[in-house]
Coordinates of C-alpha atoms in Angstrom, one line a residue:
L1 CA 41.0 -74.3 -3.2
A2 CA 42.4 -72.0 -0.7
S3 CA 40.5 -69.6 1.2
C4 CA 42.4 -66.5 2.4
R5 CA 41.5 -63.8 5.0
I6 CA 44.4 -61.0 5.2
R7 CA 45.2 -59.7 8.7
G8 CA 47.9 -57.0 9.7
T9 CA 50.3 -57.7 6.8
G10 CA 50.1 -61.2 6.2
C11 CA 48.0 -63.5 4.6
S12 CA 46.5 -67.0 6.1
H13 CA 45.2 -69.8 3.6
I14 CA 42.3 -72.1 5.2
V15 CA 43.6 -75.4 3.7
G16 CA 42.5 -79.1 4.6
H17 CA 39.0 -80.4 4.6
N18 CA 37.4 -76.8 3.6
A19 CA 39.4 -76.3 0.7
V20 CA 37.5 -78.2 -1.5
L21 CA 34.1 -76.5 -0.5
Y22 CA 35.2 -73.6 -2.7
N23 CA 35.4 -73.5 -6.5
K24 CA 37.2 -69.9 -6.0
P25 CA 40.0 -68.3 -4.2
F26 CA 38.2 -66.5 -1.4
V27 CA 40.5 -62.9 -0.3
E28 CA 39.0 -60.8 2.1
S29 CA 40.7 -58.3 3.6
F30 CA 40.8 -57.0 7.5
E31 CA 43.6 -54.9 8.1
E32 CA 43.9 -54.4 11.7
T33 CA 44.0 -50.9 13.5
P34 CA 47.5 -49.8 14.1
L35 CA 47.9 -49.2 18.0
L36 CA 48.8 -45.2 17.1
V37 CA 45.6 -44.5 15.6
A38 CA 43.5 -46.7 18.0
V39 CA 44.9 -44.7 21.1
L40 CA 44.4 -41.3 18.9
T41 CA 40.8 -42.8 18.7
Y42 CA 40.4 -43.5 21.4
M43 CA 41.3 -40.1 22.8
G44 CA 39.5 -38.0 20.4
Y45 CA 36.1 -40.1 22.1
G46 CA 37.2 -39.3 25.7
I47 CA 37.8 -36.0 24.8
L48 CA 34.4 -35.1 23.2
T49 CA 32.8 -37.6 26.0
L50 CA 34.6 -34.9 28.9
F51 CA 33.4 -31.9 27.1
G52 CA 30.2 -33.7 26.3
Y53 CA 29.6 -33.6 30.3
L54 CA 30.7 -30.3 30.7
R55 CA 27.8 -28.9 28.1
D56 CA 25.6 -31.1 29.7
F57 CA 25.9 -29.0 33.3
L58 CA 26.0 -25.9 31.6
R59 CA 22.4 -26.8 29.8
H60 CA 21.3 -28.3 33.5
W61 CA 22.0 -24.6 35.2
K62 CA 20.7 -22.8 32.0
I63 CA 24.1 -21.3 31.0
E64 CA 23.9 -23.2 27.4
K65 CA 20.7 -23.3 25.5
C66 CA 19.4 -26.9 25.8
R67 CA 17.8 -27.8 22.3
V68 CA 17.2 -31.7 23.1
A69 CA 14.3 -33.2 24.3
S70 CA 14.0 -33.2 28.5
E71 CA 11.5 -34.1 31.2
R72 CA 8.7 -31.7 32.0
D73 CA 8.8 -30.7 35.6
E74 CA 5.7 -32.3 36.5
Q75 CA 7.2 -35.8 35.4
K76 CA 10.1 -34.9 37.5
D77 CA 9.6 -38.1 39.4
F78 CA 8.7 -40.3 36.9
V79 CA 11.8 -42.7 35.9
P80 CA 13.4 -40.4 33.2
L81 CA 12.6 -41.8 29.3
Y82 CA 16.3 -40.2 28.5
Q83 CA 18.9 -42.1 30.4
D84 CA 20.9 -44.0 28.2
F85 CA 24.5 -43.6 26.4
E86 CA 22.7 -43.4 23.2
N87 CA 20.8 -39.8 23.6
F88 CA 24.3 -38.4 25.4
Y89 CA 26.1 -39.4 22.4
T90 CA 23.5 -37.7 19.8
R91 CA 23.2 -34.6 22.3
N92 CA 27.5 -34.0 22.2
L93 CA 28.9 -36.3 19.4
Y94 CA 26.6 -36.7 16.5
M95 CA 25.0 -32.9 16.8
R96 CA 28.8 -31.9 15.4
I97 CA 28.5 -33.8 12.3
R98 CA 24.9 -34.3 11.9
D99 CA 25.5 -31.9 8.6
N100 CA 27.2 -35.0 6.6
W101 CA 23.6 -37.2 6.8
N102 CA 20.1 -36.6 5.7
R103 CA 20.9 -34.1 2.6
P104 CA 18.0 -33.9 0.8
I105 CA 18.4 -35.0 -3.4
C106 CA 16.3 -33.5 -6.3
S107 CA 16.9 -36.2 -8.5
V108 CA 17.4 -39.7 -9.7
P109 CA 19.6 -41.6 -7.2
G110 CA 21.7 -42.5 -10.7
A111 CA 25.5 -42.0 -11.2
K112 CA 25.0 -38.6 -10.7
M113 CA 22.6 -36.8 -8.5
D114 CA 21.6 -33.2 -7.7
V115 CA 22.1 -32.5 -4.1
V116 CA 19.8 -29.5 -2.4
E117 CA 22.7 -27.0 -0.7
R118 CA 21.8 -26.1 3.1
V119 CA 23.2 -24.5 6.4
T120 CA 23.1 -24.4 9.4
H121 CA 23.0 -21.4 12.1
D122 CA 22.7 -23.2 15.4
Y123 CA 25.5 -25.7 14.9
N124 CA 23.3 -28.8 12.9
W125 CA 20.5 -28.7 15.2
T126 CA 18.6 -27.1 12.3
F127 CA 19.2 -26.0 8.4
E128 CA 18.0 -24.2 6.6
H129 CA 17.9 -24.3 2.5
T130 CA 19.7 -21.7 0.1
G131 CA 17.9 -22.4 -3.1
T132 CA 21.3 -23.3 -4.0
V133 CA 21.4 -26.9 -5.8
L134 CA 25.0 -28.8 -6.4
K135 CA 24.6 -30.0 -9.8
N136 CA 26.5 -33.1 -11.1
V137 CA 27.8 -34.6 -7.5
I138 CA 28.8 -38.0 -8.1
N139 CA 26.9 -40.6 -6.3
M140 CA 28.8 -43.1 -4.5
G141 CA 26.9 -43.6 -1.7
S142 CA 23.6 -45.2 -3.3
Y143 CA 22.8 -49.0 -3.5
N144 CA 22.7 -48.5 -7.3
Y145 CA 24.6 -51.5 -7.8
L146 CA 23.0 -52.3 -11.1
G147 CA 21.9 -48.7 -11.8
F148 CA 18.3 -49.7 -12.8
A149 CA 17.9 -46.4 -10.3
E150 CA 16.8 -44.1 -13.4
N151 CA 14.1 -42.0 -14.7
T152 CA 14.9 -42.8 -18.5
G153 CA 14.8 -46.9 -20.3
P154 CA 12.7 -49.9 -20.5
C155 CA 12.2 -49.9 -16.3
A156 CA 11.1 -46.2 -16.4
D157 CA 8.8 -46.6 -19.1
S158 CA 7.3 -50.0 -17.8
A159 CA 6.7 -48.6 -14.4
A160 CA 4.8 -45.7 -16.1
E161 CA 2.2 -47.6 -18.1
A162 CA 1.9 -49.9 -14.6
T163 CA 1.0 -46.9 -13.1
V164 CA -1.7 -45.4 -15.9
K165 CA -3.3 -48.9 -16.0
Y166 CA -3.0 -49.7 -12.0
G167 CA -2.8 -46.6 -10.1
V168 CA 0.1 -45.9 -7.9
G169 CA -1.4 -47.1 -4.4
V170 CA -3.6 -50.8 -4.3
S171 CA -5.5 -49.7 -0.5
G172 CA -5.9 -53.6 0.4
T173 CA -3.9 -56.2 1.6
R174 CA -2.7 -59.4 -0.8
H175 CA -6.0 -61.2 1.5
E176 CA -8.4 -59.1 0.8
I177 CA -9.2 -57.2 -2.8
G178 CA -5.4 -56.0 -3.0
N179 CA -3.9 -59.4 -4.8
L180 CA -3.1 -58.3 -8.7
D181 CA -1.7 -60.3 -11.4
K182 CA 1.4 -58.1 -11.4
H183 CA 2.0 -59.5 -7.6
E184 CA 1.8 -63.1 -8.7
E185 CA 3.5 -62.4 -11.9
L186 CA 6.6 -61.0 -10.1
E187 CA 6.2 -63.7 -7.1
K188 CA 6.7 -67.0 -10.0
L189 CA 9.1 -64.9 -11.8
V190 CA 11.4 -64.1 -8.4
A191 CA 11.1 -68.3 -7.9
R192 CA 12.5 -69.1 -11.4
F193 CA 15.3 -65.9 -10.6
L194 CA 16.1 -68.1 -7.5
G195 CA 15.9 -71.5 -8.8
V196 CA 13.4 -72.5 -6.0
E197 CA 9.9 -73.6 -6.3
S198 CA 7.9 -70.8 -5.1
S199 CA 8.5 -67.3 -3.3
M200 CA 6.5 -65.0 -2.1
A201 CA 7.4 -60.6 -2.5
F202 CA 6.6 -57.6 0.8
G203 CA 6.4 -54.2 0.4
M204 CA 9.3 -53.5 2.9
G205 CA 12.7 -55.4 2.7
F206 CA 13.2 -54.3 6.3
A207 CA 9.9 -55.9 7.5
T208 CA 10.5 -59.2 5.5
N209 CA 13.1 -60.1 8.2
S210 CA 11.7 -58.4 11.2
M211 CA 7.5 -59.4 10.6
N212 CA 8.8 -63.2 9.2
I213 CA 11.6 -64.4 11.8
P214 CA 8.8 -64.7 13.9
S215 CA 6.5 -67.0 12.0
L216 CA 9.8 -69.2 11.7
A217 CA 11.1 -69.4 14.8
G218 CA 9.3 -69.3 18.7
K219 CA 9.7 -70.0 21.8
G220 CA 12.1 -73.7 22.6
C221 CA 13.7 -72.8 19.3
L222 CA 17.7 -71.9 19.1
T223 CA 18.4 -69.2 16.5
L224 CA 22.4 -68.3 16.1
S225 CA 23.2 -65.3 14.4
D226 CA 26.2 -63.5 13.0
E227 CA 27.6 -60.9 15.1
L228 CA 27.1 -58.2 12.5
N229 CA 24.1 -58.9 11.4
H230 CA 21.3 -56.2 10.0
A231 CA 19.2 -54.8 12.3
S232 CA 16.0 -56.5 10.7
L233 CA 17.8 -59.8 11.3
V234 CA 18.7 -58.9 15.6
L235 CA 14.9 -58.0 15.1
G236 CA 13.4 -60.4 13.9
A237 CA 14.5 -63.2 16.0
R238 CA 14.1 -61.1 19.1
L239 CA 10.4 -60.6 18.1
S240 CA 10.5 -64.3 17.8
G241 CA 10.6 -65.2 21.4
S242 CA 13.3 -68.1 20.6
T243 CA 16.7 -68.4 22.2
I244 CA 19.6 -66.2 20.9
R245 CA 23.2 -66.8 20.7
V246 CA 25.4 -64.8 18.4
F247 CA 28.7 -66.1 17.0
K248 CA 31.5 -64.1 15.5
H249 CA 31.6 -62.8 12.2
N250 CA 31.6 -65.3 9.7
N251 CA 33.9 -67.5 11.7
M252 CA 33.3 -71.1 11.5
Q253 CA 35.2 -72.6 14.8
S254 CA 32.5 -70.2 16.4
L255 CA 29.7 -71.6 14.8
E256 CA 30.5 -75.0 15.2
K257 CA 31.2 -74.5 18.7
L258 CA 27.4 -73.3 19.3
L259 CA 25.6 -76.2 17.3
R260 CA 27.7 -79.0 19.1
D261 CA 27.0 -77.4 22.3
A262 CA 23.4 -77.0 21.5
I263 CA 22.9 -80.6 20.5
V264 CA 24.8 -81.6 23.2
H265 CA 23.1 -79.9 25.9
G266 CA 19.7 -78.9 24.3
Q267 CA 17.8 -76.4 26.2
P268 CA 18.5 -74.4 30.1
R269 CA 17.6 -76.3 33.3
T270 CA 15.5 -79.0 31.1
H271 CA 17.6 -80.3 28.1
R272 CA 15.1 -81.1 25.8
P273 CA 16.1 -80.8 22.4
W274 CA 16.0 -78.0 20.7
K275 CA 12.3 -77.8 18.4
K276 CA 14.5 -76.4 15.6
I277 CA 17.9 -74.6 15.2
V278 CA 17.9 -71.6 12.8
I279 CA 21.4 -70.1 11.7
L280 CA 20.9 -66.1 10.1
V281 CA 23.7 -65.2 8.0
E282 CA 23.8 -62.2 5.3
G283 CA 25.1 -62.5 1.7
I284 CA 27.5 -59.5 2.0
Y285 CA 27.2 -57.5 5.0
S286 CA 26.3 -54.2 4.1
M287 CA 28.9 -52.4 7.2
E288 CA 31.7 -54.6 6.4
G289 CA 31.8 -55.5 3.2
S290 CA 32.7 -59.2 3.7
I291 CA 30.4 -62.3 1.8
V292 CA 29.5 -64.7 4.0
R293 CA 31.5 -68.1 3.7
L294 CA 28.4 -70.2 2.4
P295 CA 29.8 -73.5 1.6
E296 CA 30.8 -73.9 4.8
V297 CA 27.6 -72.8 6.4
I298 CA 25.8 -75.1 4.5
A299 CA 28.4 -78.2 5.4
L300 CA 27.6 -77.0 9.3
K301 CA 24.2 -77.0 8.5
K302 CA 23.5 -80.3 6.9
K303 CA 26.4 -82.1 9.8
Y304 CA 24.2 -80.2 12.8
K305 CA 20.3 -80.9 11.3
A306 CA 20.0 -76.8 11.4
Y307 CA 18.1 -74.3 8.9
L308 CA 19.9 -71.5 7.5
Y309 CA 17.8 -68.4 7.0
L310 CA 20.0 -66.0 4.1
D311 CA 19.9 -62.3 3.4
E312 CA 21.1 -61.4 -0.1
A313 CA 19.7 -58.1 0.3
H314 CA 23.1 -56.8 -0.8
S315 CA 24.1 -59.7 -2.9
I316 CA 21.2 -60.4 -4.9
G317 CA 21.9 -59.0 -8.3
A318 CA 25.3 -57.7 -7.3
L319 CA 27.4 -61.0 -6.4
G320 CA 27.6 -64.1 -8.6
P321 CA 28.0 -64.8 -12.9
R322 CA 24.1 -64.7 -13.6
G323 CA 23.6 -62.3 -10.6
R324 CA 22.0 -64.6 -8.7
G325 CA 23.6 -63.6 -5.1
V326 CA 25.7 -65.2 -3.2
V327 CA 24.7 -68.8 -3.9
D328 CA 25.4 -68.2 -7.9
Y329 CA 28.7 -67.0 -6.6
F330 CA 29.6 -69.9 -4.6
G331 CA 27.5 -72.1 -7.1
V332 CA 26.3 -74.0 -4.3
D333 CA 22.6 -75.5 -5.0
P334 CA 20.0 -72.9 -4.0
H335 CA 17.9 -76.2 -2.4
D336 CA 20.4 -76.4 0.3
V337 CA 19.6 -72.9 1.6
D338 CA 15.9 -73.4 3.6
I339 CA 14.9 -70.0 3.3
M340 CA 16.5 -67.0 0.8
M341 CA 15.5 -63.3 1.6
G342 CA 16.7 -60.5 -0.8
T343 CA 15.3 -57.1 -1.1
F344 CA 14.4 -55.6 -4.2
T345 CA 15.6 -51.7 -3.2
K346 CA 19.2 -52.1 -4.2
S347 CA 20.0 -54.4 -7.7
F348 CA 16.3 -53.8 -8.4
G349 CA 15.6 -50.1 -8.3
A350 CA 12.8 -50.6 -6.5
S351 CA 11.1 -51.0 -2.8
G352 CA 10.3 -54.0 -1.5
G353 CA 11.9 -57.7 0.1
Y354 CA 11.3 -61.6 -1.0
I355 CA 11.6 -65.1 0.5
G356 CA 12.1 -67.9 -1.4
G357 CA 11.9 -71.4 -0.7
K358 CA 9.8 -74.9 -0.4
K359 CA 5.8 -74.5 -1.3
E360 CA 5.5 -75.6 1.9
L361 CA 7.6 -73.1 3.7
I362 CA 5.6 -69.9 1.3
D363 CA 2.4 -71.5 1.6
Y364 CA 2.4 -71.4 5.8
L365 CA 4.0 -67.8 5.3
R366 CA 0.9 -66.7 3.6
T367 CA -0.9 -67.6 6.2
H368 CA 1.3 -66.9 9.3
S369 CA 3.3 -64.1 8.2
H370 CA 2.0 -60.7 9.7
S371 CA 3.3 -58.6 6.6
A372 CA 1.4 -60.8 4.7
I373 CA -1.5 -60.4 6.8
Y374 CA -1.8 -57.2 8.2
A375 CA 0.2 -55.2 5.6
T376 CA -0.8 -52.7 2.5
S377 CA 0.1 -55.1 -1.0
M378 CA 3.4 -54.0 -3.0
S379 CA 2.2 -50.9 -5.3
P380 CA 2.3 -51.5 -8.9
P381 CA 4.7 -49.7 -10.8
V382 CA 7.1 -50.5 -7.7
A383 CA 6.2 -54.3 -9.1
Q384 CA 6.6 -53.6 -12.4
Q385 CA 9.6 -51.9 -11.8
I386 CA 11.2 -55.5 -10.6
I387 CA 9.8 -57.5 -13.5
T388 CA 11.4 -55.3 -16.4
S389 CA 14.6 -55.2 -14.3
M390 CA 14.9 -58.9 -13.2
K391 CA 13.8 -59.9 -17.1
C392 CA 16.5 -58.0 -18.0
I393 CA 19.3 -59.4 -15.6
M394 CA 17.9 -62.8 -16.8
G395 CA 17.8 -62.0 -20.6
E396 CA 14.3 -62.3 -21.2
D397 CA 14.1 -58.8 -22.4
G398 CA 15.5 -59.8 -25.6
T399 CA 19.1 -57.9 -25.0
T400 CA 22.2 -58.2 -23.7
L401 CA 21.8 -55.2 -21.1
G402 CA 21.7 -57.0 -18.1
Q403 CA 25.2 -59.2 -18.6
E404 CA 26.7 -56.2 -19.9
R405 CA 26.1 -54.4 -16.4
L406 CA 26.9 -56.9 -14.4
R407 CA 30.0 -57.5 -15.9
Q408 CA 30.9 -53.2 -15.5
L409 CA 30.4 -53.8 -11.5
S410 CA 32.1 -56.7 -11.2
E411 CA 35.3 -54.6 -13.1
N412 CA 34.4 -51.3 -11.6
T413 CA 34.3 -53.0 -8.1
T414 CA 38.1 -54.7 -8.7
Y415 CA 39.2 -51.3 -10.3
F416 CA 37.6 -49.2 -7.6
R417 CA 38.9 -51.7 -4.5
R418 CA 42.7 -52.2 -6.1
R419 CA 43.1 -48.3 -6.4
L420 CA 42.3 -47.5 -2.9
H421 CA 44.8 -50.7 -1.8
E422 CA 47.6 -48.7 -3.7
M423 CA 47.1 -45.3 -2.4
G424 CA 47.3 -46.8 1.0
F425 CA 44.1 -46.8 2.8
I426 CA 43.0 -49.6 4.3
I427 CA 40.2 -51.4 3.3
Y428 CA 38.0 -53.9 4.7
G429 CA 36.0 -56.8 2.7
N430 CA 35.9 -59.1 -0.2
E431 CA 37.6 -58.5 -3.3
N432 CA 34.7 -59.3 -5.1
S433 CA 32.4 -57.2 -2.8
P434 CA 30.8 -53.9 -4.2
V435 CA 30.3 -52.4 -0.7
V436 CA 33.6 -50.1 -0.2
P437 CA 34.1 -49.7 4.0
L438 CA 37.4 -47.3 4.2
M439 CA 38.2 -46.6 7.6
L440 CA 38.4 -43.4 9.1
Y441 CA 38.7 -44.2 12.9
M442 CA 38.8 -40.9 14.2
P443 CA 35.4 -39.0 15.4
A444 CA 36.8 -35.6 13.7
K445 CA 37.8 -37.4 10.8
I446 CA 34.4 -38.6 10.4
G447 CA 32.4 -35.1 9.6
A448 CA 35.8 -33.6 7.9
F449 CA 35.9 -36.8 5.4
G450 CA 32.3 -35.9 3.7
R451 CA 32.5 -32.4 4.1
E452 CA 35.5 -32.2 1.9
M453 CA 34.2 -34.6 -0.2
L454 CA 31.4 -32.9 -1.1
K455 CA 33.3 -30.0 -1.4
R456 CA 34.9 -32.0 -4.4
N457 CA 31.6 -32.5 -5.9
I458 CA 31.7 -36.8 -4.9
G459 CA 28.5 -37.5 -2.5
I460 CA 29.5 -40.3 -0.4
V461 CA 28.2 -42.2 3.3
V462 CA 30.2 -41.7 6.9
V463 CA 29.2 -44.0 8.9
G464 CA 29.6 -44.3 12.9
F465 CA 28.3 -45.5 15.4
P466 CA 25.8 -47.3 16.5
A467 CA 25.9 -48.6 13.3
T468 CA 29.4 -49.4 13.6
P469 CA 31.8 -50.2 17.0
I470 CA 32.3 -47.1 18.1
I471 CA 36.3 -46.6 17.2
E472 CA 35.6 -48.4 13.6
S473 CA 34.2 -45.6 12.0
R474 CA 34.1 -45.4 8.0
A475 CA 32.7 -44.2 5.2
R476 CA 31.2 -47.0 3.1
F477 CA 30.9 -46.3 -1.1
C478 CA 29.0 -48.3 -3.2
V479 CA 30.1 -49.2 -6.3
S480 CA 27.5 -49.4 -9.3
A481 CA 27.6 -50.5 -12.6
A482 CA 26.2 -47.1 -13.9
H483 CA 29.9 -45.8 -12.6
T484 CA 32.3 -44.6 -15.9
K485 CA 35.6 -45.2 -15.2
D486 CA 35.8 -41.4 -15.6
M487 CA 33.8 -40.9 -12.6
L488 CA 35.7 -43.6 -10.7
D489 CA 38.9 -41.7 -11.5
T490 CA 37.8 -38.4 -9.9
A491 CA 36.2 -40.1 -7.1
L492 CA 39.8 -41.8 -6.7
N493 CA 41.4 -38.8 -6.9
A494 CA 39.5 -36.8 -4.6
I495 CA 39.6 -39.1 -2.2
S496 CA 43.6 -39.5 -2.0
E497 CA 43.4 -35.8 -2.1
V498 CA 41.5 -35.4 1.1
G499 CA 43.2 -38.8 2.3
D500 CA 46.4 -36.8 2.4
L501 CA 44.7 -33.8 4.1
L502 CA 43.4 -35.7 6.8
Q503 CA 45.9 -38.6 6.7
L504 CA 43.7 -41.6 6.2
K505 CA 46.2 -43.6 5.1
Y506 CA 46.8 -45.7 7.5
S507 CA 47.6 -49.2 5.8
R508 CA 50.9 -51.1 6.5
R509 CA 50.5 -53.6 3.7
T510 CA 53.5 -53.9 2.0
R511 CA 53.1 -52.8 -1.6
L512 CA 53.4 -55.1 -4.1
S513 CA 56.2 -54.8 -6.9
D514 CA 54.5 -54.4 -10.8
D515 CA 56.3 -58.2 -11.0
E516 CA 54.5 -59.3 -8.0
E517 CA 51.4 -57.8 -9.2
A518 CA 51.9 -59.7 -12.3
D519 CA 52.3 -62.8 -10.4
H520 CA 49.4 -62.5 -7.9
L521 CA 46.9 -62.4 -10.3
S522 CA 48.4 -64.9 -12.6
Y523 CA 47.9 -67.4 -9.5
L524 CA 44.1 -66.5 -9.2
V525 CA 43.7 -66.9 -12.7
S526 CA 45.5 -70.1 -12.8
Y527 CA 43.0 -71.0 -10.0
E528 CA 39.9 -69.8 -11.9
D529 CA 40.8 -71.5 -14.8

């Protein structure tokens, strides 16, 4: 079937040999930044940078109080510790809008939450709590895709029972006296859920990548990494000591060129063949909302005899008719993915991560992974939370609650994205992705958008440099199955109101008439049929 990627106001269809790899339309939207907006964004950062240098000059001469870490006089002959752009950015740009991050909450991060109010008297350098709590703030920022972050219901009850029986901590590694029957039950369940031979669970999602990739690749190996991969994948690749080459985001032509060059030329200087070639990709890219072109990646992996490492942190539980992630979404064989990684922090309302694959792979990691050998085992109530929520998704709890939540998440995602497009916002990502980035661009609008939304009792996440390119600041919404239509409508009305106030409706896409939209939907339905 045709794969569609919207650029600007047009839509291009990728046909030919790639068409047969997809069992459904693949629609992603990355509308180009309007020229005027790009120019004004650069101007905004330019002005902030000039004022930043001016303020640094005033701090140097003690005219303005310096509140940042600085070198001591006795270390003046040493090489400075703080000399990079990130520190300049933190002092002079981030501090202006720091109140939009690290807000304390005092409730379950469910569909609604309670936020502790705080004030600052020194321009965001320090904060004081006022003692007031903002009640029932609609939570559009947490990764609670299936709504399992809750303090009532079967998951909470089973986690409480596990706490009474096992306690909270394990006080040992899996290789010592920290291997519980709950851990082994969890790993067998995860392997069954993924459709692989074996799996292994870890107590921290970030460390699942950063501590296991070095066990799988090393000197003489080549790692091909998507340019927008998560920091944990980047760190793991760097720690491995392998040669790293980056391909353009979700660009199969760029990936194939790197694969072809690697096969033809081999290692630098010696031109010996690479010991192994590992492709690192994510299921859903958490800042773009895009979905990996997995069928095409698998086809290239087979063609050039490479290994595929798939990070399903955001996609597991959130995609596919059975919630099995991007593999389930595209209907591909799980055995075509060599290393299946994911986390329990999003759809399962818990913490930690897993790696699944062949039994030989998992047995190797049990004895070679730093995260397995040196890290303390997963907390028993956390393991029980994962087991209960995963069985719910699989329907093994005797109810249809899991399927209902999967269906509700899909409906909420489609509705939320469609409404934002209709309002005229520039939205990134795949039409089925519950991660919804709304582009803000200009630095002043990052803080203004977050503050104005909180005034309307909507809690959101705004994102800027270094998590995104410096001129592509955005607000990132995470849709949940726990959101009701009334909640989404309330949030959408507030977004539209603030969008008008801050002039954020940048999209130049041609709005579809009712008849054209009906024709478009019938086209998609015919493909799905």
